[in-house]
Amino acid sequence: MLGGTAVAATATKHKDAKADTKLVKALAPSLSVKHAKTANSAINATNAVNATNATNATNATNATHATTAGGAPPTDSAGGALSGSCPNPGLAAPEAVRLVGAAGQPAFGTGWSNVGGSFQTAGFYKDPFGVVHLQGDVKSTGASSTIFVLPPGYCPTAVENFPVYGNGGTAAGIAIRQSDCNVVLVAGDTSFIGLGGITFRAG
């Protein structure tokens, strides 16, 4: 289909001007409608293209920003069982061992003390996951069964019983009460009791 300009150009070259005029008048309505539709289509197409491009551009920009925002690693300080800061935190270190009998720490029960020498000193600590760990080798020259008392926040949720190393490799038993946090000997030779290996989740 020829456009309006092409038709007009053709009409001016025709030898019969009247015929040209009649032809143009005859074709004008149809050419006008079709060209209008074409123009509308062109506008719509342009708008559609622009809208599509604009949309895509907007979306692309948003997508880029979203990707950047979503992909940007957090930089907040880590907490809980983690240390350092995001995006590469590390595992938090457990607290320092709290030595029984040291200044500001729980005292030994009556008659109890460290075995001494090359043996481990009695103590405890809590790891980043809330698990309490005991250590050390102790002995007693008295009648009290309470070796020491754990501070608040280090008690189990119920009575915990543990088999432990006794004098000369004999069996012994330790109980940790949730009611008063006492670490008590329930069985074994009091001349040597190993506390190492006792672990439990604090309540």
mmCIF file of C-alpha atoms in Angstrom:
data_model
loop_
_atom_site.group_PDB
_atom_site.id
_atom_site.type_symbol
_atom_site.label_atom_id
_atom_site.label_comp_id
_atom_site.label_asym_id
_atom_site.label_seq_id
_atom_site.Cartn_x
_atom_site.Cartn_y
_atom_site.Cartn_z
ATOM 1 C CA MET A 1 0.000 0.000 0.000
ATOM 2 C CA LEU A 2 1.460 3.386 -0.973
ATOM 3 C CA GLY A 3 1.536 6.195 1.555
ATOM 4 C CA GLY A 4 -0.290 9.493 1.029
ATOM 5 C CA THR A 5 2.826 11.326 -0.150
ATOM 6 C CA ALA A 6 3.627 8.666 -2.711
ATOM 7 C CA VAL A 7 0.071 8.771 -4.060
ATOM 8 C CA ALA A 8 0.105 12.535 -4.233
ATOM 9 C CA ALA A 9 3.433 12.467 -6.052
ATOM 10 C CA THR A 10 2.055 10.002 -8.539
ATOM 11 C CA ALA A 11 -1.064 12.124 -9.045
ATOM 12 C CA THR A 12 0.951 15.265 -9.919
ATOM 13 C CA LYS A 13 2.770 13.401 -12.671
ATOM 14 C CA HIS A 14 -0.492 12.138 -14.251
ATOM 15 C CA LYS A 15 -1.389 13.887 -17.520
ATOM 16 C CA ASP A 16 -5.101 14.167 -16.718
ATOM 17 C CA ALA A 17 -5.411 16.625 -13.816
ATOM 18 C CA LYS A 18 -9.131 16.077 -13.511
ATOM 19 C CA ALA A 19 -8.617 12.375 -13.348
ATOM 20 C CA ASP A 20 -5.982 12.964 -10.682
ATOM 21 C CA THR A 21 -8.343 15.118 -8.668
ATOM 22 C CA LYS A 22 -11.128 12.590 -8.914
ATOM 23 C CA LEU A 23 -8.728 9.813 -7.966
ATOM 24 C CA VAL A 24 -7.424 11.683 -4.944
ATOM 25 C CA LYS A 25 -10.987 12.592 -3.835
ATOM 26 C CA ALA A 26 -12.080 8.997 -4.319
ATOM 27 C CA LEU A 27 -9.155 7.619 -2.380
ATOM 28 C CA ALA A 28 -8.961 10.332 0.266
ATOM 29 C CA PRO A 29 -11.465 8.766 2.715
ATOM 30 C CA SER A 30 -9.859 5.375 2.592
ATOM 31 C CA LEU A 31 -6.348 6.796 2.648
ATOM 32 C CA SER A 32 -7.240 9.049 5.560
ATOM 33 C CA VAL A 33 -8.699 6.203 7.618
ATOM 34 C CA LYS A 34 -5.902 3.815 6.840
ATOM 35 C CA HIS A 35 -3.243 6.401 7.436
ATOM 36 C CA ALA A 36 -4.918 7.411 10.649
ATOM 37 C CA LYS A 37 -4.932 3.809 11.731
ATOM 38 C CA THR A 38 -1.345 3.484 10.633
ATOM 39 C CA ALA A 39 -0.489 6.668 12.457
ATOM 40 C CA ASN A 40 -2.277 5.419 15.555
ATOM 41 C CA SER A 41 -0.530 2.131 15.190
ATOM 42 C CA ALA A 42 2.762 3.909 14.737
ATOM 43 C CA ILE A 43 2.084 6.069 17.783
ATOM 44 C CA ASN A 44 0.932 3.060 19.729
ATOM 45 C CA ALA A 45 3.893 1.120 18.540
ATOM 46 C CA THR A 46 6.173 3.973 19.454
ATOM 47 C CA ASN A 47 4.467 4.339 22.770
ATOM 48 C CA ALA A 48 4.547 0.618 23.233
ATOM 49 C CA VAL A 49 8.210 0.507 22.376
ATOM 50 C CA ASN A 50 8.920 3.483 24.570
ATOM 51 C CA ALA A 51 6.723 2.094 27.298
ATOM 52 C CA THR A 52 8.372 -1.268 26.948
ATOM 53 C CA ASN A 53 11.786 0.315 26.924
ATOM 54 C CA ALA A 54 10.838 2.599 29.758
ATOM 55 C CA THR A 55 9.402 -0.311 31.682
ATOM 56 C CA ASN A 56 12.381 -2.461 30.902
ATOM 57 C CA ALA A 57 14.722 0.355 31.712
ATOM 58 C CA THR A 58 12.903 0.996 34.951
ATOM 59 C CA ASN A 59 12.740 -2.675 35.730
ATOM 60 C CA ALA A 60 16.328 -3.111 34.712
ATOM 61 C CA THR A 61 17.314 -0.240 36.950
ATOM 62 C CA ASN A 62 15.165 -1.563 39.758
ATOM 63 C CA ALA A 63 16.428 -5.053 39.127
ATOM 64 C CA THR A 64 19.984 -3.798 39.227
ATOM 65 C CA HIS A 65 19.292 -1.877 42.386
ATOM 66 C CA ALA A 66 17.391 -4.802 43.844
ATOM 67 C CA THR A 67 20.219 -7.107 42.931
ATOM 68 C CA THR A 68 22.715 -4.701 44.374
ATOM 69 C CA ALA A 69 20.642 -4.203 47.496
ATOM 70 C CA GLY A 70 19.912 -7.884 47.828
ATOM 71 C CA GLY A 71 23.429 -8.907 46.971
ATOM 72 C CA ALA A 72 25.079 -6.368 49.218
ATOM 73 C CA PRO A 73 26.354 -8.365 52.204
ATOM 74 C CA PRO A 74 25.214 -7.196 55.631
ATOM 75 C CA THR A 75 27.849 -5.475 57.720
ATOM 76 C CA ASP A 76 26.207 -5.645 61.145
ATOM 77 C CA SER A 77 28.084 -6.940 64.146
ATOM 78 C CA ALA A 78 27.544 -10.627 64.819
ATOM 79 C CA GLY A 79 25.988 -11.772 68.065
ATOM 80 C CA GLY A 80 25.040 -14.838 70.034
ATOM 81 C CA ALA A 81 27.414 -17.699 69.296
ATOM 82 C CA LEU A 82 29.173 -15.622 66.593
ATOM 83 C CA SER A 83 31.841 -12.957 66.839
ATOM 84 C CA GLY A 84 33.157 -10.276 64.518
ATOM 85 C CA SER A 85 30.899 -8.804 61.868
ATOM 86 C CA CYS A 86 28.957 -9.969 58.825
ATOM 87 C CA PRO A 87 29.376 -11.211 56.150
ATOM 88 C CA ASN A 88 32.222 -13.316 57.585
ATOM 89 C CA PRO A 89 31.669 -13.758 61.309
ATOM 90 C CA GLY A 90 33.574 -16.297 63.334
ATOM 91 C CA LEU A 91 32.548 -18.556 66.166
ATOM 92 C CA ALA A 92 32.633 -16.696 69.451
ATOM 93 C CA ALA A 93 35.227 -17.939 71.909
ATOM 94 C CA PRO A 94 34.027 -19.465 75.172
ATOM 95 C CA GLU A 95 34.445 -17.397 78.278
ATOM 96 C CA ALA A 96 37.617 -17.754 80.281
ATOM 97 C CA VAL A 97 37.711 -20.607 82.774
ATOM 98 C CA ARG A 98 36.432 -19.551 86.165
ATOM 99 C CA LEU A 99 38.684 -21.193 88.715
ATOM 100 C CA VAL A 100 37.065 -22.475 91.891
ATOM 101 C CA GLY A 101 38.566 -20.830 94.961
ATOM 102 C CA ALA A 102 39.979 -17.836 93.035
ATOM 103 C CA ALA A 103 39.077 -14.286 94.028
ATOM 104 C CA GLY A 104 35.542 -13.442 92.972
ATOM 105 C CA GLN A 105 34.757 -17.071 92.080
ATOM 106 C CA PRO A 106 32.844 -19.814 93.933
ATOM 107 C CA ALA A 107 34.689 -21.193 96.947
ATOM 108 C CA PHE A 108 35.375 -24.843 97.625
ATOM 109 C CA GLY A 109 33.032 -26.666 99.928
ATOM 110 C CA THR A 110 34.295 -27.503 103.388
ATOM 111 C CA GLY A 111 37.302 -29.834 103.196
ATOM 112 C CA TRP A 112 37.575 -29.749 99.385
ATOM 113 C CA SER A 113 40.578 -28.502 97.380
ATOM 114 C CA ASN A 114 42.529 -29.093 94.219
ATOM 115 C CA VAL A 115 44.621 -32.258 94.101
ATOM 116 C CA GLY A 116 47.483 -30.021 92.965
ATOM 117 C CA GLY A 117 50.793 -30.940 91.370
ATOM 118 C CA SER A 118 50.447 -31.670 87.665
ATOM 119 C CA PHE A 119 46.701 -32.242 87.887
ATOM 120 C CA GLN A 120 44.148 -29.847 86.437
ATOM 121 C CA THR A 121 42.784 -27.037 88.591
ATOM 122 C CA ALA A 122 39.059 -27.154 89.306
ATOM 123 C CA GLY A 123 36.998 -24.700 87.321
ATOM 124 C CA PHE A 124 34.107 -24.216 84.915
ATOM 125 C CA TYR A 125 33.068 -22.104 81.945
ATOM 126 C CA LYS A 126 30.152 -21.671 79.568
ATOM 127 C CA ASP A 127 30.570 -21.895 75.803
ATOM 128 C CA PRO A 128 28.740 -19.694 73.240
ATOM 129 C CA PHE A 129 25.966 -22.292 72.976
ATOM 130 C CA GLY A 130 25.099 -22.141 76.667
ATOM 131 C CA VAL A 131 26.782 -25.435 77.597
ATOM 132 C CA VAL A 132 28.608 -25.510 80.932
ATOM 133 C CA HIS A 133 31.905 -27.403 81.112
ATOM 134 C CA LEU A 134 33.667 -28.535 84.278
ATOM 135 C CA GLN A 135 37.350 -29.314 84.676
ATOM 136 C CA GLY A 136 39.856 -30.251 87.331
ATOM 137 C CA ASP A 137 40.809 -32.911 89.848
ATOM 138 C CA VAL A 138 39.758 -32.447 93.459
ATOM 139 C CA LYS A 139 40.029 -34.153 96.816
ATOM 140 C CA SER A 140 38.444 -33.865 100.228
ATOM 141 C CA THR A 141 39.563 -34.360 103.793
ATOM 142 C CA GLY A 142 36.171 -33.516 105.260
ATOM 143 C CA ALA A 143 32.686 -34.924 105.443
ATOM 144 C CA SER A 144 30.920 -32.432 103.145
ATOM 145 C CA SER A 145 29.728 -33.818 99.844
ATOM 146 C CA THR A 146 29.430 -30.378 98.233
ATOM 147 C CA ILE A 147 32.534 -29.705 96.179
ATOM 148 C CA PHE A 148 31.470 -26.177 95.185
ATOM 149 C CA VAL A 149 28.379 -24.238 94.131
ATOM 150 C CA LEU A 150 27.853 -22.965 90.607
ATOM 151 C CA PRO A 151 26.643 -19.352 90.244
ATOM 152 C CA PRO A 152 23.204 -18.443 88.833
ATOM 153 C CA GLY A 153 23.004 -18.942 85.101
ATOM 154 C CA TYR A 154 25.169 -22.062 85.272
ATOM 155 C CA CYS A 155 22.641 -24.441 86.802
ATOM 156 C CA PRO A 156 21.020 -27.310 84.902
ATOM 157 C CA THR A 157 17.262 -27.468 84.379
ATOM 158 C CA ALA A 158 17.065 -30.695 86.408
ATOM 159 C CA VAL A 159 19.392 -32.845 88.505
ATOM 160 C CA GLU A 160 22.279 -34.067 86.347
ATOM 161 C CA ASN A 161 24.251 -37.205 87.274
ATOM 162 C CA PHE A 162 27.666 -38.039 85.844
ATOM 163 C CA PRO A 163 30.050 -40.970 86.155
ATOM 164 C CA VAL A 164 33.552 -39.645 86.778
ATOM 165 C CA TYR A 165 37.107 -40.842 87.305
ATOM 166 C CA GLY A 166 37.828 -41.837 90.905
ATOM 167 C CA ASN A 167 41.032 -42.606 92.764
ATOM 168 C CA GLY A 168 43.186 -45.165 90.971
ATOM 169 C CA GLY A 169 40.696 -45.448 88.108
ATOM 170 C CA THR A 170 37.797 -46.462 90.284
ATOM 171 C CA ALA A 171 34.250 -45.377 89.511
ATOM 172 C CA ALA A 172 32.799 -42.307 91.174
ATOM 173 C CA GLY A 173 29.676 -40.222 90.733
ATOM 174 C CA ILE A 174 28.887 -36.512 90.663
ATOM 175 C CA ALA A 175 25.457 -34.897 90.809
ATOM 176 C CA ILE A 176 24.642 -31.288 89.992
ATOM 177 C CA ARG A 177 21.397 -30.093 91.512
ATOM 178 C CA GLN A 178 19.171 -27.583 89.756
ATOM 179 C CA SER A 179 17.618 -26.434 93.040
ATOM 180 C CA ASP A 180 20.785 -24.957 94.567
ATOM 181 C CA CYS A 181 23.455 -25.465 91.862
ATOM 182 C CA ASN A 182 25.533 -27.610 94.188
ATOM 183 C CA VAL A 183 28.154 -29.888 92.634
ATOM 184 C CA VAL A 184 28.141 -32.872 94.955
ATOM 185 C CA LEU A 185 29.937 -36.196 95.254
ATOM 186 C CA VAL A 186 27.450 -39.054 95.399
ATOM 187 C CA ALA A 187 29.873 -41.981 95.189
ATOM 188 C CA GLY A 188 33.606 -42.591 95.149
ATOM 189 C CA ASP A 189 36.847 -42.202 97.058
ATOM 190 C CA THR A 190 37.200 -38.587 98.146
ATOM 191 C CA SER A 191 40.993 -38.684 97.824
ATOM 192 C CA PHE A 192 40.743 -38.114 94.082
ATOM 193 C CA ILE A 193 37.760 -37.084 91.961
ATOM 194 C CA GLY A 194 38.064 -36.003 88.336
ATOM 195 C CA LEU A 195 35.580 -33.398 87.114
ATOM 196 C CA GLY A 196 36.839 -33.241 83.550
ATOM 197 C CA GLY A 197 34.317 -34.234 80.899
ATOM 198 C CA ILE A 198 31.230 -33.053 82.788
ATOM 199 C CA THR A 199 29.105 -30.943 80.468
ATOM 200 C CA PHE A 200 25.451 -29.911 80.485
ATOM 201 C CA ARG A 201 23.217 -27.199 79.083
ATOM 202 C CA ALA A 202 22.495 -24.404 81.500
ATOM 203 C CA GLY A 203 18.844 -23.704 82.248
#
